[in-house]
Amino acid sequence: MSSKEIDIKVVLLGTAMVGKTSLVDRYLHERYLGDTVPYQNTIGGAFGQKTLEVCGKLIRLGIWDTAGSERYASLSRIYYRDAGAAIVCYDLSDKNTLERAKFWIEELKNNESDCRLYLCGTKKDLLQTQPCPQKVQRGDAEALGDNFSAEVFETSSKTGENIKELFLRIAEDYIQLWKKNKTIALSRGAEYGNSDDDSSGELNCNDVFLCVTTASYC
């Protein structure tokens, strides 16, 4: 296993109160505080990180949780600049939040068009414990995802369902892209008579990225 870590910048987007902060907190700390801690708006962005091993590589996920209010959209652009992956969240119990997710997708694509997109439905536990007349239909989410080549995950921060799987998929997809880019770089090097498999052939996108935060998960 290579000792060199590969950094992936991951940004969470979505309207206020869809559960972005709870999702990050569940993944980083394996806890759920939603029933005990009063709701607080994220102002600007909060940062946390986690390291995992995928395909023999150490992957360090740098995760940015951004403000959900659209009036902070211009500020949020600071946080998703050079992101390798974006998770756009919506509340599974409220179909209006899926509609608002389109705003954040357009924001992302207009400013960071190469960023890999994932759609994340949150609060899945609510669908199993109470009537949700405004719930999001799976087909509607998948149709939106198909428009942007985005995989759809339905999660619950309360139970932890599908959250580890979401971040693992992000890491796996990024590794595949990383290997592809490395192969291309080595192939181009060989064309110019430099086929040595040294560190110059490794494309570690996002090894360095902006780290400005108003709050922290650390």
mmCIF file of C-alpha atoms in Angstrom, residues 50-187:
data_model
loop_
_atom_site.group_PDB
_atom_site.id
_atom_site.type_symbol
_atom_site.label_atom_id
_atom_site.label_comp_id
_atom_site.label_asym_id
_atom_site.label_seq_id
_atom_site.Cartn_x
_atom_site.Cartn_y
_atom_site.Cartn_z
ATOM 1 C CA LYS A 50 -11.502 11.375 7.533
ATOM 2 C CA THR A 51 -8.942 8.918 6.159
ATOM 3 C CA LEU A 52 -9.845 5.534 4.725
ATOM 4 C CA GLU A 53 -8.175 2.864 2.618
ATOM 5 C CA VAL A 54 -9.549 2.110 -0.830
ATOM 6 C CA CYS A 55 -7.920 -0.145 -3.439
ATOM 7 C CA GLY A 56 -4.647 -0.115 -1.519
ATOM 8 C CA LYS A 57 -4.546 3.678 -1.374
ATOM 9 C CA LEU A 58 -4.946 5.954 1.624
ATOM 10 C CA ILE A 59 -7.709 8.414 0.875
ATOM 11 C CA ARG A 60 -8.173 11.563 2.928
ATOM 12 C CA LEU A 61 -11.607 13.076 2.511
ATOM 13 C CA GLY A 62 -11.724 16.785 3.276
ATOM 14 C CA ILE A 63 -15.426 17.463 3.799
ATOM 15 C CA TRP A 64 -16.990 20.910 3.626
ATOM 16 C CA ASP A 65 -20.489 21.481 5.016
ATOM 17 C CA THR A 66 -21.830 24.715 3.507
ATOM 18 C CA ALA A 67 -24.608 27.145 4.368
ATOM 19 C CA GLY A 68 -27.984 26.197 2.927
ATOM 20 C CA SER A 69 -29.431 29.664 2.536
ATOM 21 C CA GLU A 70 -29.300 30.857 -1.053
ATOM 22 C CA ARG A 71 -28.221 34.299 0.111
ATOM 23 C CA TYR A 72 -24.895 32.680 1.026
ATOM 24 C CA ALA A 73 -24.500 31.135 -2.437
ATOM 25 C CA SER A 74 -21.677 33.478 -3.437
ATOM 26 C CA LEU A 75 -19.823 32.619 -0.218
ATOM 27 C CA SER A 76 -20.374 28.895 -0.766
ATOM 28 C CA ARG A 77 -18.447 29.142 -4.035
ATOM 29 C CA ILE A 78 -15.297 29.613 -1.971
ATOM 30 C CA TYR A 79 -15.815 26.199 -0.416
ATOM 31 C CA TYR A 80 -16.558 24.158 -3.514
ATOM 32 C CA ARG A 81 -13.774 25.614 -5.607
ATOM 33 C CA ASP A 82 -11.583 22.747 -6.893
ATOM 34 C CA ALA A 83 -13.819 20.130 -5.251
ATOM 35 C CA GLY A 84 -13.429 16.570 -6.472
ATOM 36 C CA ALA A 85 -16.956 15.584 -5.460
ATOM 37 C CA ALA A 86 -20.166 17.310 -4.435
ATOM 38 C CA ILE A 87 -23.069 15.865 -2.458
ATOM 39 C CA VAL A 88 -26.304 17.727 -3.140
ATOM 40 C CA CYS A 89 -28.746 16.947 -0.347
ATOM 41 C CA TYR A 90 -32.524 16.991 -0.226
ATOM 42 C CA ASP A 91 -35.042 15.949 2.436
ATOM 43 C CA LEU A 92 -36.833 12.727 1.470
ATOM 44 C CA SER A 93 -39.920 13.860 3.377
ATOM 45 C CA ASP A 94 -40.191 17.179 1.503
ATOM 46 C CA LYS A 95 -40.333 17.175 -2.300
ATOM 47 C CA ASN A 96 -39.798 20.936 -2.387
ATOM 48 C CA THR A 97 -36.198 20.394 -1.287
ATOM 49 C CA LEU A 98 -35.545 18.237 -4.358
ATOM 50 C CA GLU A 99 -36.768 21.123 -6.478
ATOM 51 C CA ARG A 100 -34.416 23.482 -4.613
ATOM 52 C CA ALA A 101 -31.570 21.021 -5.173
ATOM 53 C CA LYS A 102 -31.637 22.075 -8.819
ATOM 54 C CA PHE A 103 -30.465 25.542 -7.773
ATOM 55 C CA TRP A 104 -27.371 24.112 -6.095
ATOM 56 C CA ILE A 105 -26.653 21.770 -8.989
ATOM 57 C CA GLU A 106 -26.732 24.690 -11.400
ATOM 58 C CA GLU A 107 -24.543 26.730 -9.047
ATOM 59 C CA LEU A 108 -22.008 23.923 -8.965
ATOM 60 C CA LYS A 109 -22.026 23.249 -12.697
ATOM 61 C CA ASN A 110 -21.692 26.936 -13.522
ATOM 62 C CA ASN A 111 -18.649 27.302 -11.302
ATOM 63 C CA GLU A 112 -17.025 23.851 -11.058
ATOM 64 C CA SER A 113 -18.234 21.917 -14.084
ATOM 65 C CA ASP A 114 -15.830 18.969 -13.714
ATOM 66 C CA CYS A 115 -16.866 18.163 -10.148
ATOM 67 C CA ARG A 116 -18.438 14.690 -9.728
ATOM 68 C CA LEU A 117 -22.004 14.973 -8.442
ATOM 69 C CA TYR A 118 -23.943 12.747 -6.024
ATOM 70 C CA LEU A 119 -27.581 13.209 -4.989
ATOM 71 C CA CYS A 120 -28.324 12.396 -1.362
ATOM 72 C CA GLY A 121 -31.810 12.034 0.065
ATOM 73 C CA THR A 122 -31.747 12.520 3.844
ATOM 74 C CA LYS A 123 -34.059 11.636 6.750
ATOM 75 C CA LYS A 124 -35.106 8.280 5.330
ATOM 76 C CA ASP A 125 -36.128 7.198 8.825
ATOM 77 C CA LEU A 126 -39.004 9.705 8.719
ATOM 78 C CA LEU A 127 -40.592 7.804 5.838
ATOM 79 C CA GLN A 128 -40.744 4.732 8.046
ATOM 80 C CA THR A 129 -42.052 6.386 11.217
ATOM 81 C CA GLN A 130 -44.615 8.983 10.141
ATOM 82 C CA PRO A 131 -46.893 9.986 7.259
ATOM 83 C CA CYS A 132 -45.043 12.070 4.660
ATOM 84 C CA PRO A 133 -47.550 13.296 2.064
ATOM 85 C CA GLN A 134 -44.879 15.520 0.477
ATOM 86 C CA LYS A 135 -42.257 12.774 0.242
ATOM 87 C CA VAL A 136 -39.865 12.586 -2.684
ATOM 88 C CA GLN A 137 -40.552 9.819 -5.170
ATOM 89 C CA ARG A 138 -37.471 7.752 -5.946
ATOM 90 C CA GLY A 139 -38.148 8.041 -9.670
ATOM 91 C CA ASP A 140 -38.126 11.845 -9.512
ATOM 92 C CA ALA A 141 -34.742 11.866 -7.788
ATOM 93 C CA GLU A 142 -33.310 9.356 -10.249
ATOM 94 C CA ALA A 143 -34.602 11.405 -13.186
ATOM 95 C CA LEU A 144 -32.777 14.452 -11.829
ATOM 96 C CA GLY A 145 -29.680 12.365 -11.226
ATOM 97 C CA ASP A 146 -29.755 11.009 -14.774
ATOM 98 C CA ASN A 147 -29.727 14.556 -16.127
ATOM 99 C CA PHE A 148 -26.390 15.187 -14.415
ATOM 100 C CA SER A 149 -24.873 11.665 -14.358
ATOM 101 C CA ALA A 150 -25.334 11.627 -10.581
ATOM 102 C CA GLU A 151 -25.889 8.507 -8.503
ATOM 103 C CA VAL A 152 -28.729 8.721 -5.970
ATOM 104 C CA PHE A 153 -28.367 7.643 -2.329
ATOM 105 C CA GLU A 154 -31.159 7.554 0.251
ATOM 106 C CA THR A 155 -29.736 7.981 3.746
ATOM 107 C CA SER A 156 -30.609 8.427 7.395
ATOM 108 C CA SER A 157 -28.287 10.255 9.764
ATOM 109 C CA LYS A 158 -30.343 8.937 12.662
ATOM 110 C CA THR A 159 -29.770 5.263 11.813
ATOM 111 C CA GLY A 160 -26.616 5.665 9.722
ATOM 112 C CA GLU A 161 -28.188 3.959 6.720
ATOM 113 C CA ASN A 162 -26.170 4.306 3.495
ATOM 114 C CA ILE A 163 -23.904 7.074 4.799
ATOM 115 C CA LYS A 164 -20.656 5.095 4.865
ATOM 116 C CA GLU A 165 -21.626 3.648 1.499
ATOM 117 C CA LEU A 166 -22.029 7.137 0.041
ATOM 118 C CA PHE A 167 -18.572 8.328 1.048
ATOM 119 C CA LEU A 168 -16.976 5.012 0.088
ATOM 120 C CA ARG A 169 -18.454 5.325 -3.395
ATOM 121 C CA ILE A 170 -17.039 8.829 -3.699
ATOM 122 C CA ALA A 171 -13.578 7.535 -2.796
ATOM 123 C CA GLU A 172 -13.847 4.559 -5.165
ATOM 124 C CA ASP A 173 -14.968 6.722 -8.080
ATOM 125 C CA TYR A 174 -12.182 9.206 -7.442
ATOM 126 C CA ILE A 175 -9.553 6.452 -7.304
ATOM 127 C CA GLN A 176 -10.712 5.141 -10.673
ATOM 128 C CA LEU A 177 -10.372 8.622 -12.160
ATOM 129 C CA TRP A 178 -6.995 9.072 -10.453
ATOM 130 C CA LYS A 179 -5.696 5.814 -11.941
ATOM 131 C CA LYS A 180 -7.009 6.743 -15.374
ATOM 132 C CA ASN A 181 -5.312 10.138 -15.256
ATOM 133 C CA LYS A 182 -2.085 8.587 -14.014
ATOM 134 C CA THR A 183 -2.103 6.086 -16.888
ATOM 135 C CA ILE A 184 -2.655 8.890 -19.392
ATOM 136 C CA ALA A 185 0.179 10.911 -17.866
ATOM 137 C CA LEU A 186 2.583 7.959 -17.977
ATOM 138 C CA SER A 187 1.573 7.207 -21.560
#
